[in-house]
CSV table of C-alpha atoms in Angstrom, one decimal:
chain,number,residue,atom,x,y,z
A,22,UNK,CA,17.5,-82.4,-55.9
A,23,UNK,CA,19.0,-85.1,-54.5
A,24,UNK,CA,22.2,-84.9,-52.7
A,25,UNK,CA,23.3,-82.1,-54.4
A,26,UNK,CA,26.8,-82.4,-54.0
A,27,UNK,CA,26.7,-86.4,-55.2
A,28,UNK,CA,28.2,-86.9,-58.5
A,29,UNK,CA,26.1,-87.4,-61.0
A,30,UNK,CA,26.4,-91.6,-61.0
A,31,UNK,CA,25.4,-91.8,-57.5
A,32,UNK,CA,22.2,-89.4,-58.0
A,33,UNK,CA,21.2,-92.0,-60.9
A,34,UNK,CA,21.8,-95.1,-59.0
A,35,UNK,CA,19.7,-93.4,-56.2
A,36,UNK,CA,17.1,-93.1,-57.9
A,37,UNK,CA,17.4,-96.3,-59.9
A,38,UNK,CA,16.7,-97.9,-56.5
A,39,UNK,CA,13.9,-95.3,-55.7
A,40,UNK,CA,11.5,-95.2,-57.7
A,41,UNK,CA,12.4,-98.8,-59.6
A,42,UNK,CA,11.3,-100.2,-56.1
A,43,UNK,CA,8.4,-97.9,-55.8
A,44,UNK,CA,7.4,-98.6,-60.0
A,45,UNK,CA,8.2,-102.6,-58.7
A,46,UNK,CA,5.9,-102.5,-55.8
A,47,UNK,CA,2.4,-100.3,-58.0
A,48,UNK,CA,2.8,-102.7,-60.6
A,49,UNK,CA,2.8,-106.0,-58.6
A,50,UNK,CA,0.1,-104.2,-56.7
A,51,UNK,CA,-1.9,-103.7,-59.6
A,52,UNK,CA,-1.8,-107.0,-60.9
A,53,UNK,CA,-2.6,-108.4,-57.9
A,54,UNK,CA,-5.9,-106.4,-57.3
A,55,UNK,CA,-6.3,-107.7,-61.5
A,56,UNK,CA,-6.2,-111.3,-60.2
A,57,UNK,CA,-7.4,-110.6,-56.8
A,58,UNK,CA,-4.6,-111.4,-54.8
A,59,UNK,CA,-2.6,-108.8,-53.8
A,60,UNK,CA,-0.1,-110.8,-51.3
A,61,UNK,CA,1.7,-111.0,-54.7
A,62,UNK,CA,2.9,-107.3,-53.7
A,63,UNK,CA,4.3,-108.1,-50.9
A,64,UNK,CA,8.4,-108.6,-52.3
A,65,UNK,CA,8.4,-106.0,-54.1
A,66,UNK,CA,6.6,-103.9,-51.3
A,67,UNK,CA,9.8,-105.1,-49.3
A,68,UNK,CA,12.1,-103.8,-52.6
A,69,UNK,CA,10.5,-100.7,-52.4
A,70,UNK,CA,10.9,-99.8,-48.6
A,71,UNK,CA,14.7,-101.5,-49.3
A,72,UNK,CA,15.0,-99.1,-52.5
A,73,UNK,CA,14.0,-96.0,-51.1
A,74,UNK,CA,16.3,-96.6,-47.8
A,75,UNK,CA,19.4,-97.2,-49.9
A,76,UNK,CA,18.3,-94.7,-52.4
A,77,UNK,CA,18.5,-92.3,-49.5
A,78,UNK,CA,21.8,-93.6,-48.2
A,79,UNK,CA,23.2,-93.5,-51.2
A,80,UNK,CA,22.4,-89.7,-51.9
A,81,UNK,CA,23.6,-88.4,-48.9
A,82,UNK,CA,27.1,-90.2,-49.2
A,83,UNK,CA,27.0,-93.3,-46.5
A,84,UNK,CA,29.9,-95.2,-47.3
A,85,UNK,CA,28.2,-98.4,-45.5
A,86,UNK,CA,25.3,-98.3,-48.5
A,87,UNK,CA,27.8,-99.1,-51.0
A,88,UNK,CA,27.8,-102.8,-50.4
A,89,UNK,CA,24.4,-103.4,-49.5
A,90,UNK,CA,23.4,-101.9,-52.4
A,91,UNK,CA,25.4,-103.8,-54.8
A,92,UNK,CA,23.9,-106.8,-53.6
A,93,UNK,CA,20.1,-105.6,-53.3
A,94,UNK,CA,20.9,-104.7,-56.7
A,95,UNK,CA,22.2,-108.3,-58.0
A,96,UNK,CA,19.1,-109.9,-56.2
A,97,UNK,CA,16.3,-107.3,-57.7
A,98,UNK,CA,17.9,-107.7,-61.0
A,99,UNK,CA,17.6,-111.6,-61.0
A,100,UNK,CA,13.8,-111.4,-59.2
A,101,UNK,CA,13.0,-109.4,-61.8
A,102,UNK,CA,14.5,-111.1,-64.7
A,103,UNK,CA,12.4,-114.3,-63.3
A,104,UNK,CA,9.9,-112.6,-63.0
A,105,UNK,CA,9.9,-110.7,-66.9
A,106,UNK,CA,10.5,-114.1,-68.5
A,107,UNK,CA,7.2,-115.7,-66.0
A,108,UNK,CA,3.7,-116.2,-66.3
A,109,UNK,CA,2.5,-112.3,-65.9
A,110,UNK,CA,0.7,-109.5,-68.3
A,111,UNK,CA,2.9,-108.3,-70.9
A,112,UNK,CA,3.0,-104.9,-69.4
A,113,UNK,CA,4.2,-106.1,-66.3
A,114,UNK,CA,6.6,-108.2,-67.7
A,115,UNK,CA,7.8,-105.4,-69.9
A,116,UNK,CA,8.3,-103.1,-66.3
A,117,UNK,CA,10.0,-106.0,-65.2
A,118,UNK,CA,12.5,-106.5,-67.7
A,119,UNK,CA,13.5,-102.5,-67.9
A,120,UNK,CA,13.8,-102.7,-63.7
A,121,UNK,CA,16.2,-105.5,-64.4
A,122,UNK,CA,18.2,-103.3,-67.0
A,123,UNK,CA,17.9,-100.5,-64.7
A,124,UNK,CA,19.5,-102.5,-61.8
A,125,UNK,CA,22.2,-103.6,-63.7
A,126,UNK,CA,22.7,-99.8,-65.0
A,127,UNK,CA,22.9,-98.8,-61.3
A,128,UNK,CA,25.2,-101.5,-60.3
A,129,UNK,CA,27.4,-100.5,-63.0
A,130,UNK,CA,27.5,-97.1,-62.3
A,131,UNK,CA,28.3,-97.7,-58.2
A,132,UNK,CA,31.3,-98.7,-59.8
A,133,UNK,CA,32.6,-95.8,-61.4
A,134,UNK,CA,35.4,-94.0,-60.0
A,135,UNK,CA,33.7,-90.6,-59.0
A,136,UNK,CA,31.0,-92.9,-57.0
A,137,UNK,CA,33.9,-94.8,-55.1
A,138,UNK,CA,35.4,-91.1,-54.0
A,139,UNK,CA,32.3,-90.6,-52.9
A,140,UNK,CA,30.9,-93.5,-51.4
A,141,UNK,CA,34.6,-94.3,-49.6
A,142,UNK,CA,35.3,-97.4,-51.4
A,143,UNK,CA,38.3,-95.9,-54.0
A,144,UNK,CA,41.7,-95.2,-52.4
């Protein structure tokens, strides 16, 4: 489990940025070996490496991951909104557009009060 003694909002968020990199960076990849081009993986390979370090951070308490990942969060979301609302498959565009919602989720729930106990960022 990760970071067991996390609160609950903080294991989510985690994960949000885990695996929505890791989801982010297959599906691009897949796409791109459709069309033939796979350098169109290569942002959301970087989101995925990003994702799972913060994701990590995150889970084990760093209170410097906070910030960072409030931003990483506010640029995936708006990547990925450009990117559900673009010229790509429907089932791409349909990953993209539930990463966003799952960013935004995330970046709500970094802001709860339990996560700012235990992230350092509440007084």
């Amino acid at each position: 489990m990760i970071g067991g003694s996390a609160p609950l909002e903080v294991r989510v968020a985690a994960l949000v940025f885990a695996l929505g990199g890791l989801l982010f960076a297959g599906g691009s990849f897949a796409w791109g070996t459709q069309i033939g081009d796979t350098s169109v993986a290569i942002v959301p390979a970087v989101d995925a490496v990003v994702g799972l370090l913060l994701g990590g951070l995150l889970a084990v308490g760093a209170r410097a991951a906070r910030m960072p990942a409030f931003v990483w969060a506010a640029l995936i979301t708006i990547l990925q909104i450009v990117l559900a609302l673009g010229v790509a498959p429907v089932w791409l565009r349909i990953l993209c557009g539930l990463l966003a919602a799952a960013h935004v989720y995330a970046f709500v729930l970094l802001n709860t009060a339990p996560a700012g106990r235990y992230l350092g960022g509440a007084r």
